[in-house]
mmCIF file of C-alpha atoms (C1' of nucleotides) in Angstrom:
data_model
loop_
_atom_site.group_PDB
_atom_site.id
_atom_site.type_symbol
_atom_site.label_atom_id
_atom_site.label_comp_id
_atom_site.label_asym_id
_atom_site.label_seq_id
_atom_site.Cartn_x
_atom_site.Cartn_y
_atom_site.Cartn_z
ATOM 1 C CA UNK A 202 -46.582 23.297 132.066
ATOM 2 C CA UNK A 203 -46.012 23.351 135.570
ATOM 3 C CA UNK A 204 -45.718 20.063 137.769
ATOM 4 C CA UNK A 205 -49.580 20.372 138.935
ATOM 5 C CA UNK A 206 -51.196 21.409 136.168
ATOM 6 C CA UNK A 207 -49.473 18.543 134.173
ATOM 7 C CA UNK A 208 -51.067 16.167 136.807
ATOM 8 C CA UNK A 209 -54.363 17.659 136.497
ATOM 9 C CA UNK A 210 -54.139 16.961 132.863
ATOM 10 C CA UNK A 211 -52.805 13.800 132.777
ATOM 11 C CA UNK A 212 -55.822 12.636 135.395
ATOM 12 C CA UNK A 213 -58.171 14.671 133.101
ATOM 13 C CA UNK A 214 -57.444 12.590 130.300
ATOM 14 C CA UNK A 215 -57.251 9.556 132.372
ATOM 15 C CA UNK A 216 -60.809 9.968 133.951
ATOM 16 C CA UNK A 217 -62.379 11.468 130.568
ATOM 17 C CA UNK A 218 -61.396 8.303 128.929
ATOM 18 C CA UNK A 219 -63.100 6.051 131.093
ATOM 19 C CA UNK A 220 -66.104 8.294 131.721
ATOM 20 C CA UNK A 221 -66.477 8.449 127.065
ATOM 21 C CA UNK A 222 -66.004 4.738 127.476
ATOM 22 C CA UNK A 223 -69.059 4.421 129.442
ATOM 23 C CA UNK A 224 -71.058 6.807 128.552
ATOM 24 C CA UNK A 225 -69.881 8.114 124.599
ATOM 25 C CA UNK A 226 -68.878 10.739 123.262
ATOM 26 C CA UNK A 227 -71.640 13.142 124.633
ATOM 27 C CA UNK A 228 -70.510 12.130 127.775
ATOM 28 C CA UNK A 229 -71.222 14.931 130.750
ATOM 29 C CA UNK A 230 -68.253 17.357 130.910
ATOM 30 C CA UNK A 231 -69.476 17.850 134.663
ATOM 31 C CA UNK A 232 -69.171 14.407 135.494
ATOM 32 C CA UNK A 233 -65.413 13.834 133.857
ATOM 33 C CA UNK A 234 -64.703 17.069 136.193
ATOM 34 C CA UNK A 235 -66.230 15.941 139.235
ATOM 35 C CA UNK A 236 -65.143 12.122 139.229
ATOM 36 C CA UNK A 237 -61.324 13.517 138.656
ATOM 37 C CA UNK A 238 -61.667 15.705 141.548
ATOM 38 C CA UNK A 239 -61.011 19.244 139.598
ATOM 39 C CA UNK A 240 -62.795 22.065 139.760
ATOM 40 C CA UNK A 241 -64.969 22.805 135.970
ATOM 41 C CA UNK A 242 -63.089 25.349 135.543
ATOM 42 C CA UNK A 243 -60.038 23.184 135.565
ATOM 43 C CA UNK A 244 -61.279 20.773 133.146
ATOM 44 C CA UNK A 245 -62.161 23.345 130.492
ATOM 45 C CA UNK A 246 -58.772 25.432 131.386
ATOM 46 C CA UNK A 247 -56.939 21.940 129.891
ATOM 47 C CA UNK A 248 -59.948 21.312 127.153
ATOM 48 C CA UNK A 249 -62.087 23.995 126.182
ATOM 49 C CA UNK A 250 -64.191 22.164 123.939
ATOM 50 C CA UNK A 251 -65.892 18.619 123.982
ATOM 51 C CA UNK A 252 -63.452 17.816 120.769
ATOM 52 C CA UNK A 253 -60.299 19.315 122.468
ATOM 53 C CA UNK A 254 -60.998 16.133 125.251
ATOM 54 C CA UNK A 255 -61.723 13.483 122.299
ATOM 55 C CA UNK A 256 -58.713 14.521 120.051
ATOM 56 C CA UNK A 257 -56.948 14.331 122.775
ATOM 57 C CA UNK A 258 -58.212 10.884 124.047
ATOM 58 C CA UNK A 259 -57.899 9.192 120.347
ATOM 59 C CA UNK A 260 -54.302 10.969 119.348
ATOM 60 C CA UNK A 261 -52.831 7.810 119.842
ATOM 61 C CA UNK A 262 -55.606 5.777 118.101
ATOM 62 C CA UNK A 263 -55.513 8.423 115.183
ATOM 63 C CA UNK A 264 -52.032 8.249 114.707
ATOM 64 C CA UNK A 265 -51.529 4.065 114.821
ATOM 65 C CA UNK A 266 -54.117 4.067 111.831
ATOM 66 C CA UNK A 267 -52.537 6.524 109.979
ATOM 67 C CA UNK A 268 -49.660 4.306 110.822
ATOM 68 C CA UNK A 269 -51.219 1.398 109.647
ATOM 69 C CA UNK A 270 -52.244 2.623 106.497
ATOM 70 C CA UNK A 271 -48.751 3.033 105.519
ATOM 71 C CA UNK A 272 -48.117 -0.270 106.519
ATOM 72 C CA UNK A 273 -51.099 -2.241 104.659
ATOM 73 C CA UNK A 274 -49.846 -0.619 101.527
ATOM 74 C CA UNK A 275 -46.180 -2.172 101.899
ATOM 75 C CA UNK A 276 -47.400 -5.352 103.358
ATOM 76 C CA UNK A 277 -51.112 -6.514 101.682
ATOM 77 C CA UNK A 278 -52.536 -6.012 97.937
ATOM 78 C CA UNK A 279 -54.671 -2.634 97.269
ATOM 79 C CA UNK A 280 -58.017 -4.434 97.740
ATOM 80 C CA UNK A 281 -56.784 -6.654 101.498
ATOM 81 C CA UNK A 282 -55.011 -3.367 102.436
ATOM 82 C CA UNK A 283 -58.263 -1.044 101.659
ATOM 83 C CA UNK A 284 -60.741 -3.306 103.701
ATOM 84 C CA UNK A 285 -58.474 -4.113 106.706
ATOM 85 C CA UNK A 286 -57.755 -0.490 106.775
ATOM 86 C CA UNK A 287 -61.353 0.211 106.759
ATOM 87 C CA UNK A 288 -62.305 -2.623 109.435
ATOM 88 C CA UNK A 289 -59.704 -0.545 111.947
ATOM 89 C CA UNK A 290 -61.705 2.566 111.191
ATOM 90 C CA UNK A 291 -64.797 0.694 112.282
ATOM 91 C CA UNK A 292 -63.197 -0.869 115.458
ATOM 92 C CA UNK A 293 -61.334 2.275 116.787
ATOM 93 C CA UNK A 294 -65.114 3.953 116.312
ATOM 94 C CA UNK A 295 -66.942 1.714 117.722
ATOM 95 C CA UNK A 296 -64.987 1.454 121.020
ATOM 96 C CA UNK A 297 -65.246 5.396 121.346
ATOM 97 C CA UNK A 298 -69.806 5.171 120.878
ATOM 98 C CA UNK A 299 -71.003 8.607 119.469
ATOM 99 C CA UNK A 300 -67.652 9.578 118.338
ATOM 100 C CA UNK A 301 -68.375 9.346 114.489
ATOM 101 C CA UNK A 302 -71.030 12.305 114.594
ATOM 102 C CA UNK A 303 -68.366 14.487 115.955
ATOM 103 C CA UNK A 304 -65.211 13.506 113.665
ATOM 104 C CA UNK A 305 -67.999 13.828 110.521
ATOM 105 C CA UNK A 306 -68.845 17.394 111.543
ATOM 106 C CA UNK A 307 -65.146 18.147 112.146
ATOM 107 C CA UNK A 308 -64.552 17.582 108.766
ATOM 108 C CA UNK A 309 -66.200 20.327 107.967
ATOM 109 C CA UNK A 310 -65.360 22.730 111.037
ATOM 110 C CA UNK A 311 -61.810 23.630 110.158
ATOM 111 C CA UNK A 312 -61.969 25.297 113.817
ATOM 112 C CA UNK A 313 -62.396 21.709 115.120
ATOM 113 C CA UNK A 314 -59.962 20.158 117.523
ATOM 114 C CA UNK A 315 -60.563 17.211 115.793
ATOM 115 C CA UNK A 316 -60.468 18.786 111.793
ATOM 116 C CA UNK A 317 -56.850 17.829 111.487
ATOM 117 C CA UNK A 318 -56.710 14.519 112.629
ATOM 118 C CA UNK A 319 -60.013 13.659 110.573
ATOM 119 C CA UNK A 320 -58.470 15.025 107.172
ATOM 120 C CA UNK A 321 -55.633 13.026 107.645
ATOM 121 C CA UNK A 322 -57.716 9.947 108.210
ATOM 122 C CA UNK A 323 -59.662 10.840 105.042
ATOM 123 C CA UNK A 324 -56.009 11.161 103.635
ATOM 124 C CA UNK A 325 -55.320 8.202 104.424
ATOM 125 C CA UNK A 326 -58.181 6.138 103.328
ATOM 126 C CA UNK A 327 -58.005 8.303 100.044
ATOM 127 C CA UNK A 328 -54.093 6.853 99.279
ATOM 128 C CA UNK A 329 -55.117 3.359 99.876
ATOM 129 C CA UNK A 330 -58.197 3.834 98.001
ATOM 130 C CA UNK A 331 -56.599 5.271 94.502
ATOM 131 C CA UNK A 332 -53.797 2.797 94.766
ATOM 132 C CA UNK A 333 -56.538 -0.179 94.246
ATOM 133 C CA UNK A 334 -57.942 2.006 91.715
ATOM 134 C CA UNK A 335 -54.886 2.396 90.124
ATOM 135 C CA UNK A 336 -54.353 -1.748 90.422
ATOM 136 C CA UNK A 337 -57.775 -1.775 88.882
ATOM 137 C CA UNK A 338 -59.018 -3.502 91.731
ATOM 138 C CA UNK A 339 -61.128 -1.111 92.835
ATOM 139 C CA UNK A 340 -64.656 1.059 91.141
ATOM 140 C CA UNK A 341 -62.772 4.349 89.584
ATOM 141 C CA UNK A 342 -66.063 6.357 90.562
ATOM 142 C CA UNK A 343 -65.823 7.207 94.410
ATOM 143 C CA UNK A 344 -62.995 9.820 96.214
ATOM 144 C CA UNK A 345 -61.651 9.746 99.597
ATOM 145 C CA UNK A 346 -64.894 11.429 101.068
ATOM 146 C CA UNK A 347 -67.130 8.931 99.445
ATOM 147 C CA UNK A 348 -65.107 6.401 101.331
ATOM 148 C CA UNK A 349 -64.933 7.980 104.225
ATOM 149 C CA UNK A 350 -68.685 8.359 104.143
ATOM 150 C CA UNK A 351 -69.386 5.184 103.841
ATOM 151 C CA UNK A 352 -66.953 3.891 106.299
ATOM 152 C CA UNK A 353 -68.577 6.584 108.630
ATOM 153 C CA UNK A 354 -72.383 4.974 107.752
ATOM 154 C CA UNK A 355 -71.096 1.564 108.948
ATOM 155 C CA UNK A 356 -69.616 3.159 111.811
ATOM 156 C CA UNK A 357 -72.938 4.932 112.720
ATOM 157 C CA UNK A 358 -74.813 1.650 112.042
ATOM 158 C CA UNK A 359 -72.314 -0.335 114.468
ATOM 159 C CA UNK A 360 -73.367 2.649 117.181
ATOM 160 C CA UNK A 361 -77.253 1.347 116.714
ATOM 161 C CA UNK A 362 -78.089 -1.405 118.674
ATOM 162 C CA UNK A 363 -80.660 -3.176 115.979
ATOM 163 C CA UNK A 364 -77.989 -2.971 113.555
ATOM 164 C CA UNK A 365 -74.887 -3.694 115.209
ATOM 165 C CA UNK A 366 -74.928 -7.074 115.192
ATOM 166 C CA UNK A 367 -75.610 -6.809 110.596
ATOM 167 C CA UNK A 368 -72.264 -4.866 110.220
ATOM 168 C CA UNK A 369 -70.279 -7.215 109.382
ATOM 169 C CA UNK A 370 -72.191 -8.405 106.693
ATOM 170 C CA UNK A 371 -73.267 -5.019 105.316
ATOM 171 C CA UNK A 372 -69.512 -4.174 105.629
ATOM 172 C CA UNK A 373 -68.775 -7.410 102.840
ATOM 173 C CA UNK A 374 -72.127 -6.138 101.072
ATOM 174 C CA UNK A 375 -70.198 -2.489 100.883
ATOM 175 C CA UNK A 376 -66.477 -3.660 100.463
ATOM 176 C CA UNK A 377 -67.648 -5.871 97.588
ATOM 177 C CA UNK A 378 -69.525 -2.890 96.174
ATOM 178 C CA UNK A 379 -66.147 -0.801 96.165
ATOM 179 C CA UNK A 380 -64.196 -3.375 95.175
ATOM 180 C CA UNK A 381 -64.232 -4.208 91.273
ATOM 181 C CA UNK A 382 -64.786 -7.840 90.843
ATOM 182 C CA UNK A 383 -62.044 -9.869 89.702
ATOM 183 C CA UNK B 1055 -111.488 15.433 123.731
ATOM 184 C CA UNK B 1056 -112.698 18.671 125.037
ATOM 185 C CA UNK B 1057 -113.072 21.489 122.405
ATOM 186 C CA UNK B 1058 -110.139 23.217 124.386
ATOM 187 C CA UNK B 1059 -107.878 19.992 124.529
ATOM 188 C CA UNK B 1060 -108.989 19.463 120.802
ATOM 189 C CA UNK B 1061 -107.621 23.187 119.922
ATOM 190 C CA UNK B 1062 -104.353 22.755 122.012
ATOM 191 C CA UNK B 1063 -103.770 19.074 120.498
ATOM 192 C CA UNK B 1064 -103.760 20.678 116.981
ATOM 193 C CA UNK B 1065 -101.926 23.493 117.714
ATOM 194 C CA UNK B 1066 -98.961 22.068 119.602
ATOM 195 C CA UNK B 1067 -98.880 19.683 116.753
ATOM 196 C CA UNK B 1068 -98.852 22.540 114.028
ATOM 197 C CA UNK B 1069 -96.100 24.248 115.780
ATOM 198 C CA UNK B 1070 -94.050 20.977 116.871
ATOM 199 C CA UNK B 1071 -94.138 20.211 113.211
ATOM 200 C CA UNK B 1072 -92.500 24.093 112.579
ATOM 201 C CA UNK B 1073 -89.822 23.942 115.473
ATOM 202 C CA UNK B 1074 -89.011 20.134 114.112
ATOM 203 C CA UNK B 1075 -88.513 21.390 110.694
ATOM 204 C CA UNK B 1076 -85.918 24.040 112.054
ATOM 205 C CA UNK B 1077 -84.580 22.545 114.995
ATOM 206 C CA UNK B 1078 -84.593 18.567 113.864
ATOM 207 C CA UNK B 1079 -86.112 16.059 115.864
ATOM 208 C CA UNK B 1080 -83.774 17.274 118.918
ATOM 209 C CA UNK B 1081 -85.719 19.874 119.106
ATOM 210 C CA UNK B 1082 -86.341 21.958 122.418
ATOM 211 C CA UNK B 1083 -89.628 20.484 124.296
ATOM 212 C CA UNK B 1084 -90.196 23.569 126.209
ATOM 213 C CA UNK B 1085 -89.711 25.815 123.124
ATOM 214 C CA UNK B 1086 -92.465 24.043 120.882
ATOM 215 C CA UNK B 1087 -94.607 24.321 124.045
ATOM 216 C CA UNK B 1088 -93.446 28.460 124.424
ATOM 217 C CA UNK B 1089 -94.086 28.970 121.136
ATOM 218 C CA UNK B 1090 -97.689 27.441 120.986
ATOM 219 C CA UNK B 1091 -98.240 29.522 124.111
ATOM 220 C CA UNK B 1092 -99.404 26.541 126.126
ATOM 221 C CA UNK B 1093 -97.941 25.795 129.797
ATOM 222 C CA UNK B 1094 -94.972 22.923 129.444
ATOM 223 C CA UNK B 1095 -97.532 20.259 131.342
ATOM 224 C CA UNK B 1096 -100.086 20.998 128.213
ATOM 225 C CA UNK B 1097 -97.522 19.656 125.813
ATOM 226 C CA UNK B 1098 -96.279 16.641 127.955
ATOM 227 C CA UNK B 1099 -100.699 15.841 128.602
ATOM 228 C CA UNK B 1100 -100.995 15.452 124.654
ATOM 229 C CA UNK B 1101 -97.429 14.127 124.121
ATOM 230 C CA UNK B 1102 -95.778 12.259 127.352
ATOM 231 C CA UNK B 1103 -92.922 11.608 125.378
ATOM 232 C CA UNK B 1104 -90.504 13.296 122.324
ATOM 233 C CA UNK B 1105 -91.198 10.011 120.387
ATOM 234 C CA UNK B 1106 -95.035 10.711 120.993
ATOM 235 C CA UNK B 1107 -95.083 14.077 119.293
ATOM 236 C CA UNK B 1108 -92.911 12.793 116.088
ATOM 237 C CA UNK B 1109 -95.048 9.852 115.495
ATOM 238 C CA UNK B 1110 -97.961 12.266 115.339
ATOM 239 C CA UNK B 1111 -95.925 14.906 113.084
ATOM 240 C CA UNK B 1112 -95.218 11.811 111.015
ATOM 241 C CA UNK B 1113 -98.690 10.065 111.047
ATOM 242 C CA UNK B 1114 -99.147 11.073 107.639
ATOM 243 C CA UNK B 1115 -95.859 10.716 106.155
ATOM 244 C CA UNK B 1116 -95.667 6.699 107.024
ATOM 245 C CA UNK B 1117 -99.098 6.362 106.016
ATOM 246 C CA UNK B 1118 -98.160 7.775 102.528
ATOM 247 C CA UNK B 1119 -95.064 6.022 102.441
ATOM 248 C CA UNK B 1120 -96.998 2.227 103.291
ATOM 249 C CA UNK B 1121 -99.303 3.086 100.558
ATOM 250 C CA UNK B 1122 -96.959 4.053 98.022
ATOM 251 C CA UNK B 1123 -94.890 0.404 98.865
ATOM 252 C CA UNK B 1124 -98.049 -1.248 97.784
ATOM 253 C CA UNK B 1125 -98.908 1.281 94.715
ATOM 254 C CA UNK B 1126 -95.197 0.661 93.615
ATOM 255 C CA UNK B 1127 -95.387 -3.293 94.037
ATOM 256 C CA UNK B 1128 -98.377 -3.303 91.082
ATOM 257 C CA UNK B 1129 -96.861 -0.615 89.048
ATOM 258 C CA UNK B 1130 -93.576 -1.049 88.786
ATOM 259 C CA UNK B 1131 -90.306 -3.702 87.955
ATOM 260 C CA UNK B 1132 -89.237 -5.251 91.472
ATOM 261 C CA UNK B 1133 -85.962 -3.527 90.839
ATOM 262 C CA UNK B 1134 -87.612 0.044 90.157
ATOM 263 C CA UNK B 1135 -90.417 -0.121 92.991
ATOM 264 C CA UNK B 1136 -87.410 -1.142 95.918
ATOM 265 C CA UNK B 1137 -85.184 1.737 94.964
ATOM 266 C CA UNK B 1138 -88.017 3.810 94.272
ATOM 267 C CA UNK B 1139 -89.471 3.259 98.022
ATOM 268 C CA UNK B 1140 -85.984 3.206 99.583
ATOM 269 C CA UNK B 1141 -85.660 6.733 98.131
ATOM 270 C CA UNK B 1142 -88.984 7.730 99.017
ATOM 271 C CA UNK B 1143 -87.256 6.786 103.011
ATOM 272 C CA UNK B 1144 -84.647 8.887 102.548
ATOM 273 C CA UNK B 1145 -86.908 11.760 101.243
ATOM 274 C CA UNK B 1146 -88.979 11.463 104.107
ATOM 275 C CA UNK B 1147 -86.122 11.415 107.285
ATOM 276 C CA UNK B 1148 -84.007 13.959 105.340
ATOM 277 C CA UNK B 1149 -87.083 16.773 106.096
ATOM 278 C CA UNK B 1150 -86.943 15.904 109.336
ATOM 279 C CA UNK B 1151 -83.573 16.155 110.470
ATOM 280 C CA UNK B 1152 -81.974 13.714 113.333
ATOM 281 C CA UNK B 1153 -85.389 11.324 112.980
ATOM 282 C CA UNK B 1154 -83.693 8.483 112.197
ATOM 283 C CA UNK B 1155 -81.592 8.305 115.322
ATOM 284 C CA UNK B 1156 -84.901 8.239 117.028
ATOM 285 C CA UNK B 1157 -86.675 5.640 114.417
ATOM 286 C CA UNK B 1158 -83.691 3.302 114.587
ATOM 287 C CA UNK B 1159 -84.022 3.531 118.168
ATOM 288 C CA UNK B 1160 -87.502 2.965 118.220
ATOM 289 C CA UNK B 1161 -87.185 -0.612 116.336
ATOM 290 C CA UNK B 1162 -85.263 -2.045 119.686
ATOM 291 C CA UNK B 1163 -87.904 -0.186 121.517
ATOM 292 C CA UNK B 1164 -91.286 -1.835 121.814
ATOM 293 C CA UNK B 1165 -92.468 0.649 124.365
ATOM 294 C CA UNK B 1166 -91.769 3.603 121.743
ATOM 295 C CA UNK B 1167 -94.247 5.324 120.195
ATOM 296 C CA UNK B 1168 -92.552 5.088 116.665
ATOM 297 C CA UNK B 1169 -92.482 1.343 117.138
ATOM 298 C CA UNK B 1170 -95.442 -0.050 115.257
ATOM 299 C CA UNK B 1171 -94.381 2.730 112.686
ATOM 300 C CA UNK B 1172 -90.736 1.613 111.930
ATOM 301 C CA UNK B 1173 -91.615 -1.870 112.241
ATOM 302 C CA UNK B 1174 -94.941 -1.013 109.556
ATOM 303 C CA UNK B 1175 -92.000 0.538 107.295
ATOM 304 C CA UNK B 1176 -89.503 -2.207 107.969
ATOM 305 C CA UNK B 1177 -92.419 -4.770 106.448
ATOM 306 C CA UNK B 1178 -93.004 -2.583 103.475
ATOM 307 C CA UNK B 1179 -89.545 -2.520 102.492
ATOM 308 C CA UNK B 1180 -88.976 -6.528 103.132
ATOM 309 C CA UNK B 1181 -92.573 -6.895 101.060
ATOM 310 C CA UNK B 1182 -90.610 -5.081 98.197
ATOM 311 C CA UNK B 1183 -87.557 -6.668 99.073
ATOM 312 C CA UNK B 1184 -88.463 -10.445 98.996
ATOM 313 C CA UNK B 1185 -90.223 -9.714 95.765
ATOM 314 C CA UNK B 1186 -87.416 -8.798 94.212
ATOM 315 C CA UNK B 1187 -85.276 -11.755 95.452
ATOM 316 C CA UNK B 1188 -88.201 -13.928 94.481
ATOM 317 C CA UNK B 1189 -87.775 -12.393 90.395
ATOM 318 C CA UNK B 1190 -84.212 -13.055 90.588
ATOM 319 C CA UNK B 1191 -83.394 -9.002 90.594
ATOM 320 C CA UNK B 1192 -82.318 -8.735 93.902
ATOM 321 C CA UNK B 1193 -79.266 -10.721 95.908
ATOM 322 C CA UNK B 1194 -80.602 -13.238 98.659
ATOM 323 C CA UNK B 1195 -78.436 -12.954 101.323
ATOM 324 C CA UNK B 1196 -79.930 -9.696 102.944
ATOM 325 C CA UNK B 1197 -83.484 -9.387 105.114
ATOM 326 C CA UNK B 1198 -85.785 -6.642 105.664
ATOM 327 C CA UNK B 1199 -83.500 -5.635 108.594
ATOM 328 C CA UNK B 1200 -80.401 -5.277 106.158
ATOM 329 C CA UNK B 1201 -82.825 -3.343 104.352
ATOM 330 C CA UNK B 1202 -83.551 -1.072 106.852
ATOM 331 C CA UNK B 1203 -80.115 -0.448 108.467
ATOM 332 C CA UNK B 1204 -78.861 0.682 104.723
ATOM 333 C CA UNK B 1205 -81.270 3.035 104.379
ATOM 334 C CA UNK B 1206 -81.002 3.980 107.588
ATOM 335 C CA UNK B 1207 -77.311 4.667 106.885
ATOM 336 C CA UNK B 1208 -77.935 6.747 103.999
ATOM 337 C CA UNK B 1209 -80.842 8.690 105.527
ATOM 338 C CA UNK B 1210 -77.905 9.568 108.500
ATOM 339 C CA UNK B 1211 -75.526 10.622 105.859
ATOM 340 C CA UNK B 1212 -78.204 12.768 104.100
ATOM 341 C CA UNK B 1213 -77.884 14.944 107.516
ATOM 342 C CA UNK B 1214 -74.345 15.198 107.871
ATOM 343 C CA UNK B 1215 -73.657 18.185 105.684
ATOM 344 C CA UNK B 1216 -69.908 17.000 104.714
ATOM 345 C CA UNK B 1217 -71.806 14.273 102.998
ATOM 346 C CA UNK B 1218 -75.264 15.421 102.181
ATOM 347 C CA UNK B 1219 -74.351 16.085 98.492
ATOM 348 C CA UNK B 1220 -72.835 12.533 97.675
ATOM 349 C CA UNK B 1221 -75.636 10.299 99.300
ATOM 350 C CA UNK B 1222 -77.375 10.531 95.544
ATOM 351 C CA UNK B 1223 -74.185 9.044 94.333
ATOM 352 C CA UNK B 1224 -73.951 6.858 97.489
ATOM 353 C CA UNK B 1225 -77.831 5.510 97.229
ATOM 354 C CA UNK B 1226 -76.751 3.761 93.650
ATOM 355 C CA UNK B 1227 -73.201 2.539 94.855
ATOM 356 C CA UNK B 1228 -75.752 0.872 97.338
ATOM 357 C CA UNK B 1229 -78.336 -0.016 95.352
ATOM 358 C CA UNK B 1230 -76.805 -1.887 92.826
ATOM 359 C CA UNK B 1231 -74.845 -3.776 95.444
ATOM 360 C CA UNK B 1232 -78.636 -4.852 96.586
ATOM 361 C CA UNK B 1233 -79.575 -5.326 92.986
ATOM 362 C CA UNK B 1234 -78.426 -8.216 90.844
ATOM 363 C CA UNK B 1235 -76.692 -7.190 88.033
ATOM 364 C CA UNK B 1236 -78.962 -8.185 84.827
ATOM 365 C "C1'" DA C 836 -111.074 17.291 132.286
ATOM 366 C "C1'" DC C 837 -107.838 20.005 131.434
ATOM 367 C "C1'" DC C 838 -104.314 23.669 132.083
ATOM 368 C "C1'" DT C 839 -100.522 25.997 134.512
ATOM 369 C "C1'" DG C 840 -95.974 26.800 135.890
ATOM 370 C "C1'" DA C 841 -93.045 26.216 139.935
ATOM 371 C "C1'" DA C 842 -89.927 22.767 141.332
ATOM 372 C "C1'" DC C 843 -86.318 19.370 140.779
ATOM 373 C "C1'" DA C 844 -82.360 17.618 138.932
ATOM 374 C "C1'" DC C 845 -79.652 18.078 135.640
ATOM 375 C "C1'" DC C 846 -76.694 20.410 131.498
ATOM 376 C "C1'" DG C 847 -72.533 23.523 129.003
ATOM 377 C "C1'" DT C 848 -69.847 27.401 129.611
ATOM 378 C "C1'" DT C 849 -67.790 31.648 131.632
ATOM 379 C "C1'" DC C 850 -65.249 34.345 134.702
ATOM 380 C "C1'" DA C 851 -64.235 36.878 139.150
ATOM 381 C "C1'" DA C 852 -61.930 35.627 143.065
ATOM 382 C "C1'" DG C 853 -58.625 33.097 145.219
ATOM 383 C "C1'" DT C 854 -53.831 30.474 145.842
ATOM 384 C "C1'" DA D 1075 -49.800 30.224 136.425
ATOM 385 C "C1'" DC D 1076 -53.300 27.713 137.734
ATOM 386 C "C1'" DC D 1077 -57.507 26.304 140.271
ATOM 387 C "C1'" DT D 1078 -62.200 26.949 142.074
ATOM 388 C "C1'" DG D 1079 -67.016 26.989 141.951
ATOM 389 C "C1'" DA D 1080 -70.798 30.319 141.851
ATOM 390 C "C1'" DA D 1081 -73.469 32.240 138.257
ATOM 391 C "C1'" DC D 1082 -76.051 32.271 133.986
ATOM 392 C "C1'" DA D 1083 -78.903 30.455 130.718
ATOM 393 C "C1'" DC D 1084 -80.610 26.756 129.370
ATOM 394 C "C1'" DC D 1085 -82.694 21.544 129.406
ATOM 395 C "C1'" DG D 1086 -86.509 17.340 130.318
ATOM 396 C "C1'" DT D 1087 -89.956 15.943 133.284
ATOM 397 C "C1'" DT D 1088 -93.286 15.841 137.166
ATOM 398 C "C1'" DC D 1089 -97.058 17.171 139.857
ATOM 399 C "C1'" DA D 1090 -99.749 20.099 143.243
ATOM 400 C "C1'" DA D 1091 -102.762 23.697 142.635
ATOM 401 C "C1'" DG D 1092 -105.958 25.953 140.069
ATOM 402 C "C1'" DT D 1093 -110.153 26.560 136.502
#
DNA sequence: ACCTGAACACCGTTCAAGT
DNA sequence: ACCTGAACACCGTTCAAGT
């Protein structure tokens, strides 16, 4: 990539990450352009799509959860490593408002920028998941998408601002619904 | 209302209730008003706002669903008339794709036209809910608002087609977290 | 009283022309 | 190789002018 166009990029990012931090997810592509001083043209040139900018913007979240995960199953038991695991999911949402709708429907765009990094998330969620089940400490009945659906309700519910405030408690009300009691 | 007006009311209303049921609640203004064959300024005189025309499509619908919270509180177990209602909800938003955004909206929203609506529904379901608490079949801890936001949840994940097929499964993971076990 | 549609201020996205 | 921004095809919403 050539010295400028790395530059451009880098501001891109820079800019589009405050601008979905203000506005969401469905942020105007026009306005991340404009307030980084590019051209549109430049802006789509380094992101053609809406999801290219978001992957893009949460690689680093995406990949210190996945990262986590991997770490809650050394460190905590199944059932502690499933619902911190699933409080991060919640949190890394929920500072990124709006981004949920687009990560659900990448799930099942495999053209997606965001497809990969959202089936390794379900991945990852899935692992922790069938090790509690296999521990017994968890309901044998649900897969990795069930859990990532419900993880993506909560998520959706923390985005609404008559519900926000209730997800913590519907997240015990859920977590103790998944979790087999002991 | 003019005979005119009158004719125009109805028909913008028959055809918002088409381009709804293909579009979703997002639905293009100017295209329900193109397709009726009425100037844009007819549709926004009978409807100043996107809320105003769903509350309208949905007049009937709530009304039904109120009733039927009252039918099912003499007919049936506590237990059987709140799931029975809650999936009446999610029967209700899932033919009208993206409503619940704007219903969940409209509860924060006094101003809205689907205010008195959602908070109508909201009471229903607390009626049913608090009756069940009251018999011992359902847990204490939640209100009419916790009520609300999970079937709001579930109604969201009934229009997310990667999850669409599970929310069945999902609704009694759910539902017997709301229940007390017998 | 009611209807019309031009007008305004926005979008997302593409692509010919420039450097 | 990269950048630019006009151009296109849309929006939601308002309001002066017509019937």
């Amino acid at each position: 990539m050539r010295a400028d166009a790395k530059k451009n990029y880098d501001h891109l990012l820079e800019i589009g990450r405050a601008v979905v931090a203000e506005q969401g997810a469905e942020a105007s592509m026009r306005d991340v352009a404009r307030r980084a001083g590019v051209g549109i043209g430049t802006l789509y040139r380094h992101f053609p799509t809406r999801e290219a900018l978001l992957e893009a913007l949460l690689r680093e979240s995406f990949d210190q959860l996945t990262a986590s995960a991997s770490t809650l199953e050394i460190s905590s038991s199944p059932a502690d490593a499933l619902t911190g695991w699933l409080r991060a999911m919640i949190a890394l949402t929920h500072s990124h408002r709006g981004v949920i709708a687009s990560m659900t429907a990448a799930i099942a765009s495999p053209d997606s920028a965001l497809h990969a990094s959202c089936v390794m998330l379900r991945a990852s969620g899935a692992r922790l998941l069938e090790r509690a089940q296999a521990e017994g400490q968890a309901r044998g009945d649900i897969d990795g998408t069930d859990l990532l659906a419900l993880v993506s309700a909560l998520a959706w519910l923390n985005d609404q601002p008559p519900f926000a405030a209730r997800v913590d408690h519907l997240f015990d009300l859920i977590a103790s619904a998944i979790l087999v009691r002991k």
